[in-house]
Structures are given as structure tokens and as C-alpha cells.
mmCIF file of C-alpha atoms in Angstrom:
data_model
loop_
_atom_site.group_PDB
_atom_site.id
_atom_site.type_symbol
_atom_site.label_atom_id
_atom_site.label_comp_id
_atom_site.label_asym_id
_atom_site.label_seq_id
_atom_site.Cartn_x
_atom_site.Cartn_y
_atom_site.Cartn_z
ATOM 1 C CA MET H 1 -4.642 -15.821 -20.697
ATOM 2 C CA LYS H 2 -5.611 -19.397 -21.708
ATOM 3 C CA LYS H 3 -3.647 -20.312 -24.832
ATOM 4 C CA THR H 4 -0.988 -19.265 -27.348
ATOM 5 C CA LEU H 5 0.123 -20.630 -30.777
ATOM 6 C CA LEU H 6 -2.273 -23.681 -30.435
ATOM 7 C CA SER H 7 -4.877 -23.682 -33.039
ATOM 8 C CA VAL H 8 -3.251 -22.519 -36.121
ATOM 9 C CA ALA H 9 0.219 -24.160 -35.984
ATOM 10 C CA LEU H 10 -0.098 -26.001 -39.389
ATOM 11 C CA ILE H 11 -1.713 -23.255 -41.478
ATOM 12 C CA VAL H 12 0.319 -20.169 -41.147
ATOM 13 C CA GLY H 13 2.293 -19.435 -44.413
ATOM 14 C CA ALA H 14 2.952 -16.651 -46.725
ATOM 15 C CA TYR H 15 6.158 -15.340 -45.335
ATOM 16 C CA PHE H 16 7.110 -11.680 -45.540
ATOM 17 C CA SER H 17 10.760 -10.562 -45.352
ATOM 18 C CA ALA H 18 12.169 -8.173 -42.600
ATOM 19 C CA ASN H 19 15.619 -8.118 -44.079
ATOM 20 C CA ALA H 20 16.266 -4.468 -43.326
ATOM 21 C CA GLN H 21 13.149 -2.896 -41.827
ATOM 22 C CA GLN H 22 9.406 -3.902 -42.399
ATOM 23 C CA ASN H 23 6.728 -1.588 -41.135
ATOM 24 C CA ILE H 24 2.989 -2.367 -40.823
ATOM 25 C CA SER H 25 0.669 0.155 -39.952
ATOM 26 C CA PHE H 26 -2.554 -1.260 -41.519
ATOM 27 C CA GLU H 27 -2.740 1.550 -44.093
ATOM 28 C CA THR H 28 -4.818 1.493 -47.310
ATOM 29 C CA ALA H 29 -1.471 2.176 -49.211
ATOM 30 C CA GLU H 30 0.031 -1.091 -47.759
ATOM 31 C CA GLY H 31 -3.047 -3.033 -49.039
ATOM 32 C CA TYR H 32 -5.313 -2.982 -46.003
ATOM 33 C CA ASN H 33 -8.894 -2.033 -46.027
ATOM 34 C CA THR H 34 -11.101 -1.182 -43.101
ATOM 35 C CA GLY H 35 -13.024 -4.249 -41.932
ATOM 36 C CA ALA H 36 -12.150 -7.809 -41.152
ATOM 37 C CA LEU H 37 -8.416 -8.501 -40.980
ATOM 38 C CA PHE H 38 -8.908 -12.185 -42.037
ATOM 39 C CA GLY H 39 -7.705 -12.678 -45.633
ATOM 40 C CA GLN H 40 -5.781 -9.435 -45.791
ATOM 41 C CA ASN H 41 -2.004 -9.736 -46.495
ATOM 42 C CA ALA H 42 -1.795 -13.265 -45.530
ATOM 43 C CA TRP H 43 -2.810 -12.733 -41.899
ATOM 44 C CA VAL H 44 -4.367 -15.777 -40.260
ATOM 45 C CA VAL H 45 -7.340 -15.257 -37.808
ATOM 46 C CA MET H 46 -9.069 -18.203 -35.975
ATOM 47 C CA ASP H 47 -11.194 -18.534 -32.911
ATOM 48 C CA ASP H 48 -10.666 -21.337 -30.383
ATOM 49 C CA GLU H 49 -14.106 -22.993 -30.792
ATOM 50 C CA GLU H 50 -15.292 -23.447 -34.460
ATOM 51 C CA GLY H 51 -12.190 -21.902 -36.199
ATOM 52 C CA GLY H 52 -14.049 -18.868 -37.229
ATOM 53 C CA PRO H 53 -12.155 -15.893 -38.986
ATOM 54 C CA GLY H 54 -13.310 -13.293 -36.403
ATOM 55 C CA GLU H 55 -14.817 -11.001 -39.033
ATOM 56 C CA THR H 56 -16.079 -8.526 -36.321
ATOM 57 C CA ALA H 57 -13.690 -9.261 -33.571
ATOM 58 C CA VAL H 58 -10.156 -8.514 -35.272
ATOM 59 C CA VAL H 59 -10.644 -5.592 -37.628
ATOM 60 C CA VAL H 60 -8.605 -2.836 -39.426
ATOM 61 C CA SER H 61 -10.051 0.318 -37.903
ATOM 62 C CA ASN H 62 -9.674 4.160 -38.444
ATOM 63 C CA GLU H 63 -10.554 5.188 -34.937
ATOM 64 C CA ARG H 64 -7.263 5.362 -33.382
ATOM 65 C CA TYR H 65 -3.818 5.231 -34.539
ATOM 66 C CA THR H 66 -0.191 6.417 -33.999
ATOM 67 C CA GLU H 67 0.908 6.197 -37.628
ATOM 68 C CA GLY H 68 -1.031 7.041 -40.762
ATOM 69 C CA ALA H 69 -4.782 6.730 -40.413
ATOM 70 C CA GLN H 70 -5.647 3.208 -39.613
ATOM 71 C CA SER H 71 -4.568 0.511 -36.953
ATOM 72 C CA LEU H 72 -5.645 -3.000 -36.009
ATOM 73 C CA LYS H 73 -8.353 -3.310 -33.422
ATOM 74 C CA PHE H 74 -9.323 -6.039 -31.234
ATOM 75 C CA VAL H 75 -13.110 -5.464 -30.619
ATOM 76 C CA ALA H 76 -14.852 -5.917 -27.225
ATOM 77 C CA ASP H 77 -17.746 -8.305 -27.405
ATOM 78 C CA GLU H 78 -19.614 -9.491 -24.341
ATOM 79 C CA GLU H 79 -21.482 -12.120 -26.409
ATOM 80 C CA ASP H 80 -18.259 -13.699 -27.331
ATOM 81 C CA ASN H 81 -18.059 -14.915 -23.517
ATOM 82 C CA PHE H 82 -14.207 -15.111 -23.563
ATOM 83 C CA LEU H 83 -13.782 -16.537 -27.090
ATOM 84 C CA TYR H 84 -10.127 -16.451 -27.882
ATOM 85 C CA TYR H 85 -8.815 -15.647 -31.346
ATOM 86 C CA ASP H 86 -5.234 -16.385 -32.718
ATOM 87 C CA VAL H 87 -3.912 -13.701 -34.968
ATOM 88 C CA LEU H 88 -0.626 -14.688 -36.813
ATOM 89 C CA LYS H 89 1.618 -13.760 -39.584
ATOM 90 C CA SER H 90 4.759 -15.531 -40.723
ATOM 91 C CA PHE H 91 7.875 -13.546 -41.236
ATOM 92 C CA ASP H 92 11.446 -14.048 -42.246
ATOM 93 C CA ALA H 93 13.949 -11.917 -40.238
ATOM 94 C CA GLU H 94 17.482 -12.162 -41.857
ATOM 95 C CA GLY H 95 20.436 -12.509 -39.454
ATOM 96 C CA THR H 96 20.643 -13.510 -35.843
ATOM 97 C CA THR H 97 19.577 -10.249 -34.186
ATOM 98 C CA PHE H 98 16.351 -8.482 -34.780
ATOM 99 C CA SER H 99 13.663 -6.695 -32.887
ATOM 100 C CA ILE H 100 9.797 -6.279 -33.097
ATOM 101 C CA SER H 101 8.276 -3.037 -31.969
ATOM 102 C CA GLN H 102 4.587 -1.962 -31.833
ATOM 103 C CA ASP H 103 2.198 0.525 -30.188
ATOM 104 C CA ILE H 104 -0.694 -0.792 -28.059
ATOM 105 C CA TYR H 105 -3.840 1.100 -27.074
ATOM 106 C CA VAL H 106 -5.639 -0.016 -24.057
ATOM 107 C CA ASP H 107 -9.297 1.068 -24.372
ATOM 108 C CA GLY H 108 -10.588 0.688 -20.847
ATOM 109 C CA ILE H 109 -10.098 -1.590 -17.838
ATOM 110 C CA ASP H 110 -12.796 -4.001 -16.366
ATOM 111 C CA THR H 111 -10.903 -5.833 -13.493
ATOM 112 C CA GLU H 112 -13.711 -8.545 -13.586
ATOM 113 C CA TRP H 113 -14.887 -9.070 -17.122
ATOM 114 C CA GLY H 114 -12.224 -7.305 -19.251
ATOM 115 C CA SER H 115 -10.493 -8.721 -22.383
ATOM 116 C CA ASP H 116 -6.888 -10.125 -22.586
ATOM 117 C CA LEU H 117 -4.307 -9.441 -25.286
ATOM 118 C CA ASP H 118 -1.260 -11.386 -25.813
ATOM 119 C CA LEU H 119 1.683 -10.225 -28.015
ATOM 120 C CA ILE H 120 3.405 -13.136 -29.221
ATOM 121 C CA THR H 121 6.140 -14.640 -31.385
ATOM 122 C CA GLY H 122 7.066 -18.311 -32.042
ATOM 123 C CA TYR H 123 8.408 -20.821 -34.426
ATOM 124 C CA ILE H 124 5.868 -23.045 -36.301
ATOM 125 C CA ASP H 125 6.553 -25.928 -38.518
ATOM 126 C CA SER H 126 4.476 -28.636 -39.981
ATOM 127 C CA GLU H 127 4.600 -30.603 -36.833
ATOM 128 C CA SER H 128 4.746 -28.217 -33.807
ATOM 129 C CA ALA H 129 4.512 -24.683 -32.434
ATOM 130 C CA THR H 130 7.095 -23.137 -30.103
ATOM 131 C CA LEU H 131 6.548 -19.931 -28.066
ATOM 132 C CA THR H 132 9.629 -17.772 -28.129
ATOM 133 C CA SER H 133 8.212 -14.443 -26.775
ATOM 134 C CA LEU H 134 5.096 -13.249 -24.856
ATOM 135 C CA VAL H 135 3.902 -9.845 -23.597
ATOM 136 C CA TYR H 136 0.460 -10.373 -21.903
ATOM 137 C CA PHE H 137 -1.945 -7.428 -21.240
ATOM 138 C CA SER H 138 -4.294 -8.730 -18.664
ATOM 139 C CA TYR H 139 -7.932 -7.754 -17.961
ATOM 140 C CA ASP H 140 -6.873 -6.745 -14.447
ATOM 141 C CA GLY H 141 -4.673 -3.878 -15.750
ATOM 142 C CA THR H 142 -1.194 -5.548 -15.575
ATOM 143 C CA ILE H 143 1.417 -6.168 -18.146
ATOM 144 C CA ASN H 144 3.068 -9.544 -17.771
ATOM 145 C CA ILE H 145 6.235 -10.967 -19.537
ATOM 146 C CA HIS H 146 7.286 -14.432 -20.472
ATOM 147 C CA THR H 147 10.242 -15.236 -18.155
ATOM 148 C CA GLY H 148 10.800 -18.942 -18.875
ATOM 149 C CA TYR H 149 9.007 -22.510 -18.612
ATOM 150 C CA ASP H 150 7.797 -24.504 -15.820
ATOM 151 C CA GLU H 151 8.861 -28.224 -15.173
ATOM 152 C CA GLU H 152 5.963 -29.343 -17.461
ATOM 153 C CA GLY H 153 7.179 -27.006 -20.329
ATOM 154 C CA TYR H 154 4.521 -24.463 -19.905
ATOM 155 C CA PRO H 155 5.393 -20.654 -20.228
ATOM 156 C CA VAL H 156 5.847 -18.740 -17.045
ATOM 157 C CA VAL H 157 4.811 -14.961 -16.892
ATOM 158 C CA GLU H 158 5.517 -12.436 -14.311
ATOM 159 C CA GLU H 159 3.968 -9.126 -13.665
ATOM 160 C CA PHE H 160 6.116 -6.027 -14.578
ATOM 161 C CA PHE H 161 3.827 -3.143 -15.114
ATOM 162 C CA THR H 162 0.388 -2.003 -14.611
ATOM 163 C CA PHE H 163 -1.568 0.143 -17.148
ATOM 164 C CA SER H 164 -4.399 2.648 -17.068
ATOM 165 C CA GLU H 165 -7.263 2.835 -19.573
ATOM 166 C CA ASN H 166 -7.139 4.968 -22.644
ATOM 167 C CA GLY H 167 -3.476 5.058 -23.238
ATOM 168 C CA TRP H 168 -0.733 4.013 -25.602
ATOM 169 C CA PHE H 169 2.104 1.626 -24.801
ATOM 170 C CA ASN H 170 5.240 0.897 -26.870
ATOM 171 C CA ILE H 171 6.460 -2.653 -26.553
ATOM 172 C CA LYS H 172 9.647 -3.632 -28.061
ATOM 173 C CA VAL H 173 11.207 -7.345 -28.056
ATOM 174 C CA SER H 174 14.813 -7.842 -29.126
ATOM 175 C CA PHE H 175 16.196 -11.363 -30.102
ATOM 176 C CA ASP H 176 19.700 -12.483 -30.257
ATOM 177 C CA THR H 177 19.332 -16.111 -31.587
ATOM 178 C CA THR H 178 23.050 -16.895 -31.292
ATOM 179 C CA ALA H 179 23.297 -15.822 -27.547
ATOM 180 C CA GLY H 180 19.732 -17.383 -26.819
ATOM 181 C CA THR H 181 18.422 -14.078 -25.416
ATOM 182 C CA VAL H 182 15.107 -12.188 -25.612
ATOM 183 C CA THR H 183 14.872 -8.736 -24.145
ATOM 184 C CA TYR H 184 11.717 -6.808 -23.373
ATOM 185 C CA TYR H 185 11.096 -3.045 -23.228
ATOM 186 C CA VAL H 186 8.179 -1.085 -22.319
ATOM 187 C CA ASN H 187 8.126 2.433 -23.361
ATOM 188 C CA ASN H 188 11.922 2.285 -24.243
ATOM 189 C CA GLU H 189 12.646 0.976 -20.797
ATOM 190 C CA GLN H 190 14.388 -2.464 -20.649
ATOM 191 C CA VAL H 191 12.494 -4.545 -18.099
ATOM 192 C CA HIS H 192 13.700 -8.135 -18.474
ATOM 193 C CA THR H 193 15.714 -10.613 -20.517
ATOM 194 C CA THR H 194 14.778 -14.118 -20.955
ATOM 195 C CA ASN H 195 17.161 -16.888 -21.782
ATOM 196 C CA LEU H 196 16.311 -19.406 -24.475
ATOM 197 C CA THR H 197 18.280 -22.281 -26.149
ATOM 198 C CA PRO H 198 21.012 -20.714 -28.312
ATOM 199 C CA GLY H 199 20.154 -21.140 -32.054
ATOM 200 C CA PHE H 200 16.507 -20.930 -31.436
ATOM 201 C CA ALA H 201 14.395 -19.604 -34.404
ATOM 202 C CA VAL H 202 11.635 -17.156 -34.905
ATOM 203 C CA ASN H 203 9.248 -17.297 -37.927
ATOM 204 C CA THR H 204 5.739 -16.084 -36.740
ATOM 205 C CA LEU H 205 4.351 -13.034 -34.936
ATOM 206 C CA GLY H 206 1.023 -12.166 -33.717
ATOM 207 C CA TYR H 207 -1.525 -11.983 -31.006
ATOM 208 C CA THR H 208 -4.005 -13.959 -29.035
ATOM 209 C CA PHE H 209 -7.142 -11.860 -28.066
ATOM 210 C CA GLY H 210 -9.500 -13.091 -25.372
ATOM 211 C CA SER H 211 -12.555 -11.109 -26.171
ATOM 212 C CA TYR H 212 -15.057 -9.794 -23.570
ATOM 213 C CA THR H 213 -15.842 -6.231 -22.402
ATOM 214 C CA THR H 214 -12.622 -4.068 -23.292
ATOM 215 C CA SER H 215 -10.873 -3.477 -26.678
ATOM 216 C CA TYR H 216 -7.331 -2.932 -27.723
ATOM 217 C CA TYR H 217 -5.529 -1.300 -30.778
ATOM 218 C CA ALA H 218 -2.160 -2.267 -32.311
ATOM 219 C CA ASP H 219 -0.236 0.049 -34.704
ATOM 220 C CA ASN H 220 3.260 0.868 -36.032
ATOM 221 C CA LEU H 221 4.408 -2.675 -36.176
ATOM 222 C CA THR H 222 8.049 -2.536 -36.968
ATOM 223 C CA ILE H 223 10.363 -5.558 -37.470
ATOM 224 C CA THR H 224 14.113 -4.524 -37.888
ATOM 225 C CA SER H 225 16.954 -6.826 -38.483
ATOM 226 C CA GLY H 226 20.694 -6.168 -37.473
ATOM 227 C CA THR H 227 22.269 -4.030 -34.824
ATOM 228 C CA THR H 228 19.571 -1.218 -34.706
ATOM 229 C CA GLY H 229 19.417 -0.107 -31.230
ATOM 230 C CA VAL H 230 21.500 3.175 -31.574
ATOM 231 C CA LYS H 231 19.486 3.805 -34.911
ATOM 232 C CA GLN H 232 16.227 3.495 -33.227
ATOM 233 C CA GLN H 233 17.099 5.669 -30.358
ATOM 234 C CA LEU H 234 18.251 8.354 -32.759
ATOM 235 C CA ALA H 235 15.000 7.961 -34.814
ATOM 236 C CA SER H 236 12.882 8.692 -31.709
ATOM 237 C CA LYS H 237 14.578 12.007 -31.530
ATOM 238 C CA PHE H 238 13.452 13.093 -34.971
ATOM 239 C CA SER H 239 9.960 14.352 -35.740
ATOM 240 C CA VAL H 240 8.178 14.861 -39.029
ATOM 241 C CA SER H 241 5.191 17.148 -39.375
ATOM 242 C CA PRO H 242 2.511 17.178 -40.541
ATOM 243 C CA ASN H 243 2.125 13.462 -40.916
ATOM 244 C CA PRO H 244 -0.056 12.657 -42.935
ATOM 245 C CA ALA H 245 0.980 15.518 -45.196
ATOM 246 C CA THR H 246 -0.002 16.818 -48.584
ATOM 247 C CA ASN H 247 2.470 19.400 -49.868
ATOM 248 C CA SER H 248 5.425 19.521 -47.721
ATOM 249 C CA ILE H 249 6.978 18.044 -44.516
ATOM 250 C CA SER H 250 9.138 19.723 -41.884
ATOM 251 C CA ILE H 251 12.050 17.557 -40.196
ATOM 252 C CA ALA H 252 13.193 18.584 -36.737
ATOM 253 C CA ASN H 253 14.858 16.960 -33.933
ATOM 254 C CA THR H 254 15.752 17.028 -30.055
ATOM 255 C CA ALA H 255 19.209 15.406 -30.384
ATOM 256 C CA SER H 256 21.098 18.622 -31.739
ATOM 257 C CA ALA H 257 21.775 16.715 -34.973
ATOM 258 C CA LEU H 258 22.719 18.556 -38.117
ATOM 259 C CA ILE H 259 20.715 17.134 -41.064
ATOM 260 C CA ASN H 260 22.916 16.592 -44.195
ATOM 261 C CA ASN H 261 20.417 14.836 -46.491
ATOM 262 C CA ALA H 262 17.135 13.119 -46.713
ATOM 263 C CA THR H 263 15.568 10.511 -49.088
ATOM 264 C CA LEU H 264 12.220 9.080 -49.542
ATOM 265 C CA THR H 265 11.607 5.365 -50.618
ATOM 266 C CA ASP H 266 8.319 3.852 -51.445
ATOM 267 C CA VAL H 267 6.774 0.556 -50.059
ATOM 268 C CA ASN H 268 8.980 -1.309 -52.803
ATOM 269 C CA GLY H 269 12.140 0.194 -51.690
ATOM 270 C CA ARG H 270 12.600 2.487 -54.694
ATOM 271 C CA THR H 271 13.927 5.864 -53.980
ATOM 272 C CA VAL H 272 11.531 8.605 -55.269
ATOM 273 C CA LYS H 273 12.981 11.777 -53.815
ATOM 274 C CA THR H 274 16.272 13.185 -52.489
ATOM 275 C CA ALA H 275 17.130 16.303 -50.915
ATOM 276 C CA LYS H 276 20.432 17.803 -49.789
ATOM 277 C CA PHE H 277 20.992 20.085 -46.806
ATOM 278 C CA ALA H 278 23.829 22.044 -45.320
ATOM 279 C CA GLY H 279 24.064 20.768 -41.753
ATOM 280 C CA VAL H 280 20.745 22.190 -40.463
ATOM 281 C CA SER H 281 18.848 21.343 -37.434
ATOM 282 C CA THR H 282 15.423 21.604 -39.277
ATOM 283 C CA ALA H 283 14.747 20.970 -42.787
ATOM 284 C CA GLN H 284 11.818 21.161 -45.241
ATOM 285 C CA MET H 285 11.009 18.697 -48.080
ATOM 286 C CA ASN H 286 8.431 19.250 -50.964
ATOM 287 C CA ILE H 287 6.380 16.133 -51.649
ATOM 288 C CA ALA H 288 3.395 17.674 -53.465
ATOM 289 C CA ASP H 289 4.481 15.724 -56.602
ATOM 290 C CA LEU H 290 4.391 12.336 -55.054
ATOM 291 C CA ALA H 291 1.592 9.985 -55.376
ATOM 292 C CA SER H 292 -0.621 9.212 -52.323
ATOM 293 C CA GLY H 293 0.875 6.402 -50.142
ATOM 294 C CA VAL H 294 3.210 5.341 -47.380
ATOM 295 C CA TYR H 295 6.980 6.236 -47.695
ATOM 296 C CA MET H 296 10.042 5.748 -45.627
ATOM 297 C CA LEU H 297 12.090 8.937 -44.707
ATOM 298 C CA ASN H 298 15.806 8.265 -44.453
ATOM 299 C CA ILE H 299 17.593 11.034 -42.538
ATOM 300 C CA SER H 300 21.342 11.429 -42.625
ATOM 301 C CA SER H 301 22.826 13.677 -39.999
ATOM 302 C CA ASP H 302 26.115 14.264 -38.048
ATOM 303 C CA ARG H 303 24.678 12.095 -35.195
ATOM 304 C CA GLY H 304 24.051 9.177 -37.558
ATOM 305 C CA THR H 305 21.123 8.008 -39.761
ATOM 306 C CA ALA H 306 17.338 7.626 -38.700
ATOM 307 C CA THR H 307 14.324 6.288 -40.495
ATOM 308 C CA LYS H 308 10.804 7.712 -40.140
ATOM 309 C CA LYS H 309 7.442 6.596 -41.787
ATOM 310 C CA ILE H 310 5.335 9.192 -43.476
ATOM 311 C CA VAL H 311 1.769 9.044 -45.252
ATOM 312 C CA LYS H 312 1.305 11.237 -48.240
ATOM 313 C CA ASN H 313 -2.320 12.192 -48.753
#
């Protein structure tokens, strides 16, 4: 890891709102096409030498994914010779508590010449860039987390996990700007809390990719505002299959929850279908009449509410 939030501090714009829950899984229905990420949905991509857009290094791919049929790929390229790419997007999270969750796939390990991937957030204005969180997947097979700053103001990271090639990790970072805390989770396990100055702000998320011999994928990027821990835990107990689906979906759970109703909303937040159930543990929903695209399935049960993303073929 050589750098974070340095070369694009003055050009990140085009905010998207995360006032309830925002999901990015790089799907066609969300306006993403396979190929270079640069220029799609206000993502900024820039290398650290000539400011190039990383047209072959940072791409939307249909090779691996956890949601839908596409994901973001950081492509190995030995000819890049450790060229670094900043990949950033602005966002506006309402409220003082919010979390950012995503799935990361590690495609191989090379402990001598492997690639690095930083998952970062920060605050960027017209004059400066401030790092607010950092999860660092190192070429040597370790996951390192931002624990503070040294005397000169540079971020300090510490090793918390090791990873193996060809596997998915879920990374979540939860923010409380009033308390001044950032809490890190790896595969739903809380691993560290970093204290920042109370009142700090966050308006940018993204990645720094040090390209060489190994690749990474990112998918199911979810930004949720408010007190969401219980809802997210419940959501992990629900499953929807098949997904993607063409005609119907089946809703099941491992929380012994009784489903009362379910609604589907489109990417614009419009409710497109509602179904009522009489307190059942599994339920079916016909979606044959819906247009192809990405939808949010909102499930109401006696244990609370949960939200799942589905793709209609």
C-alpha cells in the first residue's frame, strides 16, 4: 500500500444519496455495462502516474459475483509494474450513524509480487482529502485495518486477518460521527473500533488498487443510514431463491420468523408488487409480470423487517 485519497481529491463530484439504503452491485439494470468503470455512474478512476482512467485495470465484469450477474473487477497486469489506481465515488449519508458493507473476492495470492487492494472512505473538499476508514488487503495474504495516525499524521494499519486465495470476504465499516467512532467487521465479526474526532464527516468511498499479478472483485456494495445492525442481522437469516429469477421467488429463513407480508420496490423506490401472508415460515411470490431489472424485496415478519435485493431476468 503506497497511497490513499491523494490524486483525485479535487475532482470527485456527483453525489448519490444513501438516505435509507443504497445498493450497488454493478448490474445492467443499475446503469452499468461490462467494460471500463471509468465514466459510469459518476465513478472516478485515475492512475498515479499520468492520471489515466484504468480502462483495462478497473472494469465491470460478469466473471464472479455474489448479487445479480456482474461485479467490479480489479484486473491483474504485470506490465503495470505496481501502478496504483484511485477508484472513488461521492455519497451523502443522512444522519450521524451509517454503515458500508461489501463483498470482496480474492483471486489468488502471490506473496512476492501480488496486488494490493485498499477499501477506503474519506472526506474530500476543494482543498484537502482526509482518510476516515481503511481496510487493506495486502499482497502477502493479510487483512489490515486502520487503527489511528502516527505523530506525523499518516494512517497506521495493523494486521487482523489472513486470507486464502479464491474466496469471498464480507467487509463492513460502521460510522458514528457524533461519538467519533469507526467499527470494523470481517465476515460479520467485529474486529476493531477506531476513535476519530467527534463530528468528523464522510462523503467519499472507494478503492486504491496496486496492480500486479493478482486480481480482486467487489460486489454488493451497500450503504445504510440509521440504526441498522438488528435489521442487517435479520436480513442475513432470510434467503431468496432463485436469484436471479424469471417467474417466481421463494422466501425462506433460518430465524424461525413468520412472514406477514412482502413488497417489491424498483430502483426508484416505487412499490411495484405487494403480497400478504398469514404468518408463514416460507412464502412464494409471483414476479413473472415485472420488467427485467433490480428490485428490493422488503420482508415483514414477527421478528422484524428485512430487505433483500433480487434480480428479475
